[in-house]
mmCIF file of C-alpha atoms in Angstrom:
data_model
loop_
_atom_site.group_PDB
_atom_site.id
_atom_site.type_symbol
_atom_site.label_atom_id
_atom_site.label_comp_id
_atom_site.label_asym_id
_atom_site.label_seq_id
_atom_site.Cartn_x
_atom_site.Cartn_y
_atom_site.Cartn_z
ATOM 1 C CA MET A 1 -0.233 0.113 0.295
ATOM 2 C CA ASN A 2 0.869 3.466 -1.280
ATOM 3 C CA TYR A 3 1.633 6.247 2.040
ATOM 4 C CA THR A 4 -0.130 9.198 1.285
ATOM 5 C CA HIS A 5 1.672 12.070 2.645
ATOM 6 C CA THR A 6 0.536 15.434 3.322
ATOM 7 C CA ILE A 7 1.809 18.982 2.941
ATOM 8 C CA PRO A 8 -0.140 20.945 5.539
ATOM 9 C CA PRO A 9 -1.551 25.066 4.554
ATOM 10 C CA GLN A 10 1.234 27.713 3.610
ATOM 11 C CA THR A 11 4.254 24.808 3.872
ATOM 12 C CA GLY A 12 6.437 22.549 1.280
ATOM 13 C CA ALA A 13 8.547 19.412 1.211
ATOM 14 C CA ALA A 14 11.326 17.472 -0.274
ATOM 15 C CA PHE A 15 12.255 13.750 -1.264
ATOM 16 C CA GLU A 16 13.970 11.828 -3.129
ATOM 17 C CA LEU A 17 12.292 9.779 -6.044
ATOM 18 C CA LYS A 18 14.100 7.257 -8.075
ATOM 19 C CA LYS A 19 14.399 6.864 -11.731
ATOM 20 C CA GLY A 20 10.887 4.907 -13.298
ATOM 21 C CA ASN A 21 9.156 5.645 -10.106
ATOM 22 C CA THR A 22 5.956 8.091 -9.977
ATOM 23 C CA LEU A 23 4.746 10.836 -8.140
ATOM 24 C CA THR A 24 1.279 11.907 -7.632
ATOM 25 C CA VAL A 25 0.351 14.952 -6.311
ATOM 26 C CA LEU A 26 -3.217 15.453 -5.366
ATOM 27 C CA ASP A 27 -5.784 18.277 -4.199
ATOM 28 C CA PRO A 28 -7.665 16.816 -2.156
ATOM 29 C CA ARG A 29 -10.022 20.113 -1.600
ATOM 30 C CA GLY A 30 -9.687 21.558 -4.676
ATOM 31 C CA GLN A 31 -8.246 24.994 -5.633
ATOM 32 C CA GLN A 32 -4.756 24.320 -4.382
ATOM 33 C CA VAL A 33 -1.658 25.312 -6.093
ATOM 34 C CA SER A 34 1.674 23.160 -5.586
ATOM 35 C CA ASP A 35 4.900 24.569 -6.596
ATOM 36 C CA MET A 36 7.049 21.778 -7.427
ATOM 37 C CA VAL A 37 11.166 22.077 -8.730
ATOM 38 C CA LEU A 38 13.312 19.083 -9.638
ATOM 39 C CA PHE A 39 16.967 18.659 -9.382
ATOM 40 C CA ASN A 40 19.532 16.081 -10.555
ATOM 41 C CA LYS A 41 20.136 13.725 -7.104
ATOM 42 C CA HIS A 42 23.832 13.196 -8.327
ATOM 43 C CA ASP A 43 24.868 16.673 -9.680
ATOM 44 C CA LEU A 44 22.692 19.450 -7.992
ATOM 45 C CA LYS A 45 23.809 21.871 -10.657
ATOM 46 C CA GLU A 46 21.279 20.397 -13.039
ATOM 47 C CA LYS A 47 17.846 21.299 -12.396
ATOM 48 C CA ILE A 48 14.332 21.600 -14.334
ATOM 49 C CA SER A 49 14.133 24.640 -16.795
ATOM 50 C CA SER A 50 11.351 26.816 -17.721
ATOM 51 C CA GLY A 51 12.899 27.848 -20.573
ATOM 52 C CA LYS A 52 14.652 24.614 -21.820
ATOM 53 C CA THR A 53 10.968 22.664 -21.263
ATOM 54 C CA MET A 54 8.649 25.612 -23.291
ATOM 55 C CA ASP A 55 11.553 25.416 -25.899
ATOM 56 C CA PHE A 56 11.501 20.981 -26.454
ATOM 57 C CA GLU A 57 7.669 20.582 -26.293
ATOM 58 C CA GLU A 58 6.979 23.791 -28.133
ATOM 59 C CA SER A 59 4.012 24.984 -25.617
ATOM 60 C CA ILE A 60 3.358 27.270 -22.833
ATOM 61 C CA LEU A 61 0.940 25.135 -21.412
ATOM 62 C CA LEU A 62 2.050 21.478 -20.104
ATOM 63 C CA SER A 63 0.028 18.500 -19.177
ATOM 64 C CA THR A 64 -0.231 14.530 -19.923
ATOM 65 C CA GLY A 65 2.247 13.357 -22.206
ATOM 66 C CA ASN A 66 4.485 16.317 -22.043
ATOM 67 C CA PHE A 67 8.288 16.353 -20.107
ATOM 68 C CA LEU A 68 9.902 18.277 -18.066
ATOM 69 C CA TRP A 69 13.164 19.309 -19.468
ATOM 70 C CA SER A 70 16.680 20.654 -17.053
ATOM 71 C CA ASN A 71 18.794 23.227 -18.069
ATOM 72 C CA ARG A 72 21.472 20.503 -19.560
ATOM 73 C CA SER A 73 18.600 19.545 -21.849
ATOM 74 C CA ASN A 74 17.520 16.069 -20.313
ATOM 75 C CA LYS A 75 13.844 14.509 -19.708
ATOM 76 C CA MET A 76 13.672 14.984 -15.881
ATOM 77 C CA MET A 77 9.846 13.837 -15.701
ATOM 78 C CA GLU A 78 6.965 12.732 -17.863
ATOM 79 C CA ILE A 79 3.380 13.538 -17.222
ATOM 80 C CA LYS A 80 1.293 10.475 -16.916
ATOM 81 C CA ALA A 81 -1.968 11.567 -16.137
ATOM 82 C CA ASP A 82 -3.749 15.287 -15.008
ATOM 83 C CA THR A 83 -7.045 15.262 -14.454
ATOM 84 C CA ASN A 84 -7.206 18.786 -14.154
ATOM 85 C CA GLY A 85 -5.383 20.342 -17.404
ATOM 86 C CA ARG A 86 -4.353 23.350 -16.366
ATOM 87 C CA ASN A 87 -0.530 23.926 -14.661
ATOM 88 C CA ASP A 88 1.555 27.094 -15.001
ATOM 89 C CA PHE A 89 5.732 27.470 -15.950
ATOM 90 C CA LEU A 90 5.837 30.917 -16.361
ATOM 91 C CA LEU A 91 5.797 32.162 -12.809
ATOM 92 C CA ALA A 92 8.512 32.098 -10.189
ATOM 93 C CA PRO A 93 7.585 30.983 -6.691
ATOM 94 C CA CYS A 94 6.218 33.523 -4.592
ATOM 95 C CA SER A 95 8.700 34.920 -2.281
ATOM 96 C CA PRO A 96 8.465 37.679 0.769
ATOM 97 C CA GLU A 97 8.986 40.319 -1.961
ATOM 98 C CA THR A 98 6.164 38.911 -3.981
ATOM 99 C CA PHE A 99 4.154 39.821 -0.936
ATOM 100 C CA GLN A 100 5.851 42.973 0.134
ATOM 101 C CA ILE A 101 6.234 44.619 -3.642
ATOM 102 C CA MET A 102 2.987 43.661 -5.534
ATOM 103 C CA TYR A 103 0.431 43.237 -2.223
ATOM 104 C CA ASN A 104 1.695 45.499 -0.335
ATOM 105 C CA GLU A 105 2.264 43.295 2.537
ATOM 106 C CA SER A 106 5.001 44.892 5.469
ATOM 107 C CA GLY A 107 4.990 41.978 7.658
ATOM 108 C CA TYR A 108 5.821 38.508 7.656
ATOM 109 C CA HIS A 109 4.107 36.205 4.950
ATOM 110 C CA PRO A 110 5.145 32.878 4.418
ATOM 111 C CA SER A 111 6.335 31.640 0.819
ATOM 112 C CA CYS A 112 6.642 28.476 -1.231
ATOM 113 C CA LEU A 113 10.286 30.231 -2.322
ATOM 114 C CA GLU A 114 10.828 29.793 1.850
ATOM 115 C CA ASN A 115 9.021 26.529 2.108
ATOM 116 C CA LEU A 116 11.332 24.978 -1.119
ATOM 117 C CA HIS A 117 14.547 26.485 0.852
ATOM 118 C CA LEU A 118 13.859 24.808 4.439
ATOM 119 C CA ASN A 119 12.884 21.452 2.417
ATOM 120 C CA LEU A 120 15.644 21.615 0.336
ATOM 121 C CA LYS A 121 18.637 22.854 2.464
ATOM 122 C CA SER A 122 19.021 19.635 3.987
ATOM 123 C CA PHE A 123 20.443 18.346 0.501
ATOM 124 C CA GLY A 124 22.374 21.349 -0.066
ATOM 125 C CA ILE A 125 20.551 23.466 -2.337
ATOM 126 C CA GLU A 126 20.891 27.380 -1.703
ATOM 127 C CA ILE A 127 17.859 29.756 -1.838
ATOM 128 C CA ASP A 128 19.691 31.208 -5.130
ATOM 129 C CA ASP A 129 19.593 27.432 -6.632
ATOM 130 C CA ILE A 130 15.891 27.575 -6.605
ATOM 131 C CA PRO A 131 14.386 27.888 -10.570
ATOM 132 C CA THR A 132 11.255 28.730 -11.760
ATOM 133 C CA ALA A 133 9.023 26.137 -10.616
ATOM 134 C CA PHE A 134 6.397 23.956 -12.067
ATOM 135 C CA ASN A 135 3.246 25.509 -10.839
ATOM 136 C CA ILE A 136 0.810 22.380 -10.281
ATOM 137 C CA PHE A 137 -2.922 23.500 -10.739
ATOM 138 C CA MET A 138 -2.093 27.103 -10.792
ATOM 139 C CA ASN A 139 -4.558 29.087 -13.670
ATOM 140 C CA VAL A 140 -2.250 31.253 -15.524
ATOM 141 C CA GLN A 141 -4.132 33.317 -17.807
ATOM 142 C CA PHE A 142 -2.928 34.997 -20.815
ATOM 143 C CA ASP A 143 -4.270 37.344 -23.641
ATOM 144 C CA GLU A 144 -3.203 37.641 -27.033
ATOM 145 C CA LYS A 145 -0.607 40.698 -25.740
ATOM 146 C CA GLY A 146 0.582 38.586 -23.176
ATOM 147 C CA ARG A 147 -1.453 40.231 -20.369
ATOM 148 C CA LEU A 148 -1.278 37.744 -17.597
ATOM 149 C CA LYS A 149 -3.990 37.419 -14.825
ATOM 150 C CA VAL A 150 -3.757 34.719 -12.026
ATOM 151 C CA LEU A 151 -6.888 33.079 -11.747
ATOM 152 C CA PRO A 152 -8.272 30.670 -9.015
ATOM 153 C CA PRO A 153 -7.541 26.902 -9.668
ATOM 154 C CA THR A 154 -9.932 25.235 -11.634
ATOM 155 C CA SER A 155 -9.232 21.968 -9.612
ATOM 156 C CA LYS A 156 -11.603 20.409 -8.072
ATOM 157 C CA PRO A 157 -10.737 17.943 -5.090
ATOM 158 C CA GLY A 158 -9.392 14.751 -5.658
ATOM 159 C CA ASP A 159 -8.320 16.255 -8.848
ATOM 160 C CA LEU A 160 -4.005 14.689 -9.546
ATOM 161 C CA VAL A 161 -1.381 15.229 -11.700
ATOM 162 C CA ARG A 162 0.842 11.857 -12.138
ATOM 163 C CA PHE A 163 4.793 11.808 -12.842
ATOM 164 C CA THR A 164 7.408 9.207 -13.973
ATOM 165 C CA ALA A 165 10.668 10.235 -12.872
ATOM 166 C CA GLU A 166 13.152 9.791 -16.171
ATOM 167 C CA MET A 167 16.292 10.610 -13.697
ATOM 168 C CA ASP A 168 17.228 9.927 -9.819
ATOM 169 C CA LEU A 169 15.697 13.589 -8.616
ATOM 170 C CA ILE A 170 15.549 15.483 -5.785
ATOM 171 C CA VAL A 171 11.681 16.983 -5.601
ATOM 172 C CA GLY A 172 10.697 20.031 -3.722
ATOM 173 C CA LEU A 173 7.177 20.273 -3.409
ATOM 174 C CA THR A 174 4.859 23.332 -1.531
ATOM 175 C CA ALA A 175 1.194 23.768 -0.556
ATOM 176 C CA CYS A 176 1.207 27.307 -2.042
ATOM 177 C CA SER A 177 0.976 30.186 0.549
ATOM 178 C CA ALA A 178 -0.250 32.988 -1.931
ATOM 179 C CA GLU A 179 -3.833 34.071 -1.899
ATOM 180 C CA ASP A 180 -4.389 35.369 -5.205
ATOM 181 C CA SER A 181 -3.232 31.668 -6.204
ATOM 182 C CA ASN A 182 -5.602 29.536 -4.232
ATOM 183 C CA GLY A 183 -8.843 31.357 -4.306
ATOM 184 C CA GLY A 184 -8.059 33.132 -1.314
ATOM 185 C CA THR A 185 -7.591 29.928 1.111
ATOM 186 C CA PHE A 186 -4.767 27.951 1.955
ATOM 187 C CA LYS A 187 -5.590 24.138 1.561
ATOM 188 C CA PRO A 188 -3.159 21.183 1.857
ATOM 189 C CA ILE A 189 -1.213 18.924 -0.888
ATOM 190 C CA HIS A 190 -1.409 15.243 -1.096
ATOM 191 C CA TYR A 191 1.517 13.017 -2.839
ATOM 192 C CA VAL A 192 1.746 9.679 -3.124
ATOM 193 C CA ILE A 193 5.325 7.953 -4.367
ATOM 194 C CA THR A 194 4.958 4.519 -5.911
ATOM 195 C CA GLU A 195 7.454 2.340 -7.278
ATOM 196 C CA GLY A 196 7.071 2.005 -11.411
ATOM 197 C CA ASP A 197 4.855 3.668 -13.334
ATOM 198 C CA GLY A 198 1.632 3.494 -10.418
ATOM 199 C CA PHE A 199 -0.522 1.688 -12.399
ATOM 200 C CA MET B 1 31.744 59.910 -29.027
ATOM 201 C CA ASN B 2 30.307 56.219 -28.087
ATOM 202 C CA TYR B 3 32.266 53.180 -29.260
ATOM 203 C CA THR B 4 30.043 51.012 -31.331
ATOM 204 C CA HIS B 5 30.924 47.327 -30.970
ATOM 205 C CA THR B 6 30.260 44.606 -32.975
ATOM 206 C CA ILE B 7 29.836 41.225 -32.107
ATOM 207 C CA PRO B 8 30.157 38.872 -35.514
ATOM 208 C CA PRO B 9 27.628 36.221 -36.415
ATOM 209 C CA GLN B 10 27.115 33.200 -34.329
ATOM 210 C CA THR B 11 29.111 34.415 -31.482
ATOM 211 C CA GLY B 12 29.168 36.630 -28.245
ATOM 212 C CA ALA B 13 30.609 38.722 -26.021
ATOM 213 C CA ALA B 14 30.773 39.694 -22.507
ATOM 214 C CA PHE B 15 30.849 42.838 -20.418
ATOM 215 C CA GLU B 16 30.253 45.038 -17.310
ATOM 216 C CA LEU B 17 27.655 47.801 -16.946
ATOM 217 C CA LYS B 18 27.967 50.099 -14.206
ATOM 218 C CA LYS B 19 24.530 51.655 -12.477
ATOM 219 C CA GLY B 20 22.855 54.490 -14.221
ATOM 220 C CA ASN B 21 24.689 53.831 -17.365
ATOM 221 C CA THR B 22 22.758 52.832 -20.641
ATOM 222 C CA LEU B 23 23.397 48.961 -23.362
ATOM 223 C CA THR B 24 22.099 50.430 -26.837
ATOM 224 C CA VAL B 25 21.966 46.701 -28.585
ATOM 225 C CA LEU B 26 20.826 47.458 -32.472
ATOM 226 C CA ASP B 27 20.017 45.308 -35.342
ATOM 227 C CA PRO B 28 22.303 46.486 -37.720
ATOM 228 C CA ARG B 29 20.644 44.417 -41.202
ATOM 229 C CA GLY B 30 17.317 43.676 -39.600
ATOM 230 C CA GLN B 31 15.919 40.513 -38.341
ATOM 231 C CA GLN B 32 18.580 38.949 -36.333
ATOM 232 C CA VAL B 33 17.963 38.235 -32.604
ATOM 233 C CA SER B 34 20.400 38.755 -29.548
ATOM 234 C CA ASP B 35 20.520 36.826 -26.162
ATOM 235 C CA MET B 36 20.936 39.225 -22.899
ATOM 236 C CA VAL B 37 21.608 37.539 -19.675
ATOM 237 C CA LEU B 38 22.282 39.658 -16.672
ATOM 238 C CA PHE B 39 24.230 38.855 -13.203
ATOM 239 C CA ASN B 40 24.543 41.050 -10.426
ATOM 240 C CA LYS B 41 28.528 42.383 -10.453
ATOM 241 C CA HIS B 42 29.396 42.010 -6.875
ATOM 242 C CA ASP B 43 27.225 39.052 -6.475
ATOM 243 C CA LEU B 44 26.962 36.603 -8.806
ATOM 244 C CA LYS B 45 24.260 34.146 -7.264
ATOM 245 C CA GLU B 46 21.729 37.391 -8.727
ATOM 246 C CA LYS B 47 21.070 36.999 -12.320
ATOM 247 C CA ILE B 48 18.218 37.592 -14.444
ATOM 248 C CA SER B 49 15.043 35.577 -14.285
ATOM 249 C CA SER B 50 12.280 35.253 -16.263
ATOM 250 C CA GLY B 51 9.530 33.610 -14.238
ATOM 251 C CA LYS B 52 10.505 37.246 -11.671
ATOM 252 C CA THR B 53 10.122 38.974 -14.375
ATOM 253 C CA MET B 54 7.006 38.178 -16.090
ATOM 254 C CA ASP B 55 5.616 37.371 -12.380
ATOM 255 C CA PHE B 56 6.062 41.823 -11.331
ATOM 256 C CA GLU B 57 5.319 43.198 -14.964
ATOM 257 C CA GLU B 58 2.003 40.799 -15.463
ATOM 258 C CA SER B 59 3.361 39.750 -18.839
ATOM 259 C CA ILE B 60 5.005 37.368 -21.344
ATOM 260 C CA LEU B 61 5.863 40.640 -23.550
ATOM 261 C CA LEU B 62 8.227 43.398 -22.681
ATOM 262 C CA SER B 63 9.303 46.693 -24.507
ATOM 263 C CA THR B 64 9.534 49.987 -23.371
ATOM 264 C CA GLY B 65 8.916 51.057 -19.768
ATOM 265 C CA ASN B 66 9.275 47.371 -18.315
ATOM 266 C CA PHE B 67 11.820 45.915 -16.225
ATOM 267 C CA LEU B 68 13.885 43.462 -15.929
ATOM 268 C CA TRP B 69 14.275 41.184 -12.564
ATOM 269 C CA SER B 70 16.402 39.157 -11.022
ATOM 270 C CA ASN B 71 16.159 35.793 -8.722
ATOM 271 C CA ARG B 72 15.968 37.711 -5.993
ATOM 272 C CA SER B 73 13.395 39.939 -6.824
ATOM 273 C CA ASN B 74 15.463 43.647 -7.614
ATOM 274 C CA LYS B 75 15.765 45.519 -10.586
ATOM 275 C CA MET B 76 18.187 44.981 -13.085
ATOM 276 C CA MET B 77 17.085 46.861 -15.926
ATOM 277 C CA GLU B 78 14.569 49.023 -17.183
ATOM 278 C CA ILE B 79 13.728 49.124 -21.031
ATOM 279 C CA LYS B 80 13.725 52.910 -22.136
ATOM 280 C CA ALA B 81 13.342 52.269 -25.986
ATOM 281 C CA ASP B 82 12.232 49.870 -28.225
ATOM 282 C CA THR B 83 11.803 50.877 -32.104
ATOM 283 C CA ASN B 84 11.044 47.250 -33.147
ATOM 284 C CA GLY B 85 8.958 45.975 -29.997
ATOM 285 C CA ARG B 86 8.894 42.225 -30.142
ATOM 286 C CA ASN B 87 11.216 40.385 -27.635
ATOM 287 C CA ASP B 88 11.164 36.887 -26.165
ATOM 288 C CA PHE B 89 11.642 35.978 -22.421
ATOM 289 C CA LEU B 90 10.392 31.850 -22.700
ATOM 290 C CA LEU B 91 12.972 30.475 -24.368
ATOM 291 C CA ALA B 92 16.227 29.095 -23.089
ATOM 292 C CA PRO B 93 19.410 29.995 -24.974
ATOM 293 C CA CYS B 94 19.644 27.745 -28.260
ATOM 294 C CA SER B 95 22.506 25.195 -26.894
ATOM 295 C CA PRO B 96 24.299 22.339 -28.720
ATOM 296 C CA GLU B 97 21.288 19.855 -27.764
ATOM 297 C CA THR B 98 18.700 22.204 -29.627
ATOM 298 C CA PHE B 99 20.032 21.502 -32.652
ATOM 299 C CA GLN B 100 20.997 17.799 -32.060
ATOM 300 C CA ILE B 101 17.173 17.020 -30.311
ATOM 301 C CA MET B 102 14.701 19.534 -32.284
ATOM 302 C CA TYR B 103 16.858 19.934 -36.040
ATOM 303 C CA ASN B 104 18.454 16.367 -35.976
ATOM 304 C CA GLU B 105 21.885 18.408 -36.241
ATOM 305 C CA SER B 106 24.748 15.972 -35.858
ATOM 306 C CA GLY B 107 27.603 17.960 -36.353
ATOM 307 C CA TYR B 108 28.916 20.731 -34.351
ATOM 308 C CA HIS B 109 26.863 23.619 -34.572
ATOM 309 C CA PRO B 110 27.712 27.044 -32.669
ATOM 310 C CA SER B 111 25.022 27.860 -30.011
ATOM 311 C CA CYS B 112 24.146 30.969 -27.806
ATOM 312 C CA LEU B 113 24.575 29.131 -24.615
ATOM 313 C CA GLU B 114 28.297 27.799 -25.809
ATOM 314 C CA ASN B 115 28.813 31.827 -26.834
ATOM 315 C CA LEU B 116 27.654 32.762 -23.787
ATOM 316 C CA HIS B 117 29.522 30.853 -21.910
ATOM 317 C CA LEU B 118 32.866 31.300 -23.847
ATOM 318 C CA ASN B 119 32.456 34.819 -23.170
ATOM 319 C CA LEU B 120 31.288 34.944 -19.396
ATOM 320 C CA LYS B 121 33.619 32.229 -17.848
ATOM 321 C CA SER B 122 36.339 35.038 -17.586
ATOM 322 C CA PHE B 123 33.911 36.555 -14.929
ATOM 323 C CA GLY B 124 33.951 33.348 -12.822
ATOM 324 C CA ILE B 125 30.201 32.431 -15.033
ATOM 325 C CA GLU B 126 29.824 28.338 -15.286
ATOM 326 C CA ILE B 127 27.421 27.223 -18.000
ATOM 327 C CA ASP B 128 24.641 25.939 -15.486
ATOM 328 C CA ASP B 129 24.627 29.000 -14.026
ATOM 329 C CA ILE B 130 23.293 30.518 -17.430
ATOM 330 C CA PRO B 131 19.706 31.246 -17.053
ATOM 331 C CA THR B 132 17.168 31.641 -19.564
ATOM 332 C CA ALA B 133 17.876 35.190 -21.842
ATOM 333 C CA PHE B 134 15.740 37.874 -22.424
ATOM 334 C CA ASN B 135 16.143 37.078 -26.386
ATOM 335 C CA ILE B 136 16.138 40.567 -27.705
ATOM 336 C CA PHE B 137 14.292 40.912 -31.748
ATOM 337 C CA MET B 138 13.141 37.153 -30.917
ATOM 338 C CA ASN B 139 9.315 36.755 -32.479
ATOM 339 C CA VAL B 140 7.832 33.770 -30.659
ATOM 340 C CA GLN B 141 4.409 33.586 -31.480
ATOM 341 C CA PHE B 142 1.701 31.962 -29.158
ATOM 342 C CA ASP B 143 -1.824 30.938 -29.619
ATOM 343 C CA GLU B 144 -4.623 30.699 -26.702
ATOM 344 C CA LYS B 145 -3.346 26.969 -26.209
ATOM 345 C CA GLY B 146 0.354 28.071 -25.301
ATOM 346 C CA ARG B 147 1.091 26.493 -28.723
ATOM 347 C CA LEU B 148 4.239 28.053 -29.199
ATOM 348 C CA LYS B 149 6.698 29.366 -32.674
ATOM 349 C CA VAL B 150 8.952 31.041 -33.540
ATOM 350 C CA LEU B 151 9.145 33.307 -36.541
ATOM 351 C CA PRO B 152 11.967 35.458 -38.234
ATOM 352 C CA PRO B 153 12.412 38.521 -36.108
ATOM 353 C CA THR B 154 10.108 41.817 -37.472
ATOM 354 C CA SER B 155 13.242 44.450 -36.501
ATOM 355 C CA LYS B 156 14.288 45.914 -39.546
ATOM 356 C CA PRO B 157 17.815 47.518 -40.320
ATOM 357 C CA GLY B 158 18.889 50.128 -37.463
ATOM 358 C CA ASP B 159 16.185 48.931 -35.099
ATOM 359 C CA LEU B 160 17.104 48.832 -31.652
ATOM 360 C CA VAL B 161 16.699 48.287 -28.038
ATOM 361 C CA ARG B 162 17.897 50.060 -24.761
ATOM 362 C CA PHE B 163 18.308 49.277 -21.495
ATOM 363 C CA THR B 164 19.470 51.678 -18.421
ATOM 364 C CA ALA B 165 21.356 49.353 -15.595
ATOM 365 C CA GLU B 166 19.561 49.305 -12.325
ATOM 366 C CA MET B 167 22.740 48.082 -10.549
ATOM 367 C CA ASP B 168 26.611 47.329 -11.654
ATOM 368 C CA LEU B 169 26.075 44.085 -14.013
ATOM 369 C CA ILE B 170 27.875 41.984 -15.998
ATOM 370 C CA VAL B 171 26.067 41.121 -19.195
ATOM 371 C CA GLY B 172 26.382 38.065 -21.933
ATOM 372 C CA LEU B 173 25.383 38.745 -25.325
ATOM 373 C CA THR B 174 25.126 36.962 -28.655
ATOM 374 C CA ALA B 175 24.290 37.287 -32.110
ATOM 375 C CA CYS B 176 21.996 34.079 -32.040
ATOM 376 C CA SER B 177 23.317 30.997 -34.203
ATOM 377 C CA ALA B 178 19.455 29.395 -34.661
ATOM 378 C CA GLU B 179 18.614 29.177 -38.053
ATOM 379 C CA ASP B 180 15.024 29.352 -37.437
ATOM 380 C CA SER B 181 14.889 32.105 -35.211
ATOM 381 C CA ASN B 182 16.972 34.736 -37.451
ATOM 382 C CA GLY B 183 15.443 34.214 -40.994
ATOM 383 C CA GLY B 184 17.689 31.770 -42.205
ATOM 384 C CA THR B 185 20.792 34.125 -42.057
ATOM 385 C CA PHE B 186 23.090 35.040 -39.711
ATOM 386 C CA LYS B 187 24.065 39.066 -38.923
ATOM 387 C CA PRO B 188 25.956 40.873 -36.618
ATOM 388 C CA ILE B 189 24.585 42.244 -33.668
ATOM 389 C CA HIS B 190 26.230 46.105 -32.552
ATOM 390 C CA TYR B 191 26.043 47.400 -28.967
ATOM 391 C CA VAL B 192 27.128 50.438 -27.697
ATOM 392 C CA ILE B 193 27.549 52.187 -24.246
ATOM 393 C CA THR B 194 26.980 55.310 -22.937
ATOM 394 C CA GLU B 195 27.200 57.200 -19.755
ATOM 395 C CA GLY B 196 24.113 58.163 -18.037
ATOM 396 C CA ASP B 197 20.858 57.765 -19.660
ATOM 397 C CA GLY B 198 22.515 57.611 -23.072
ATOM 398 C CA PHE B 199 20.255 60.894 -24.581
#
């Protein structure tokens, strides 16, 4: 039986995922974003790249059948299932400065960047090494002029995205901390690791 | 008088740009892309970020009046003028693997990634540290489904983009090496550094 891990609201997790194994990221309550970053376990300078992924996949939007690529032009993951169908790979993880600059928050605010770093630092990853994340369930709309608007996720309770690892990975994953990205409330994220393709 | 530097076809350059000074990138013959990356001169771990820039500027497309932001949420440059008006910040610099994977090139092919690294390494910048570039004059079209298509630049001979530095910078700049991005031919790029806002 596969254990379901819970990432509490506005926190994160980091873990290893072996090549060939499957990570399922679930939104148990709906309308909750999860930022994901990937590193080559055997050489942390190789990491997920939005620029390389959009180039090779020839798309801004990524879903079932697409691969996530590294800065060294290697496949890191394949998206095997996506019951919601809307993810984002344009915007960087929310950070303390996101809330200061965009939302005029003067006090402390939890953020995905801090939560990714808190969990990844034990693997030797520094905050400056964290790249633009693949933002699971995030609903960033764009128009023909390129203008961006962050809307609440379209994910319903139980929606999931399933990934298989194309190399041994260190994965960082959050339950996103930004009001605007999550329909105004903060919910947990669940994840399950299974051997093989998970079916 | 300000000296006009020439970047020969399929090569690159790297140089310092002081805070408050202006960089003008010119396309002397038209239809030629120039990839640009930026690093904080005093701390190379701070660099240009497509994810942070699109987040703060709320746009995929960037032109006059927009800022280019760092991974630490600081402004690195302001775009002060853009006579062409179409640039790209989605796609990573073309690399040897771009030509192998996307164009089935088996032999050597010059690339922006190699040319950026060749010129930036004397400043202590490694190839894995080179992020997604701001691709001046690059014409990447997207539709409502996010599908991407690289078209020839719309730039005419003499078109220019002018940037002022918001911090002391190390700049990497290329005359792009990819057939598809440059209307099938490789041309030089010119650049001029001026003190103050350049006017």
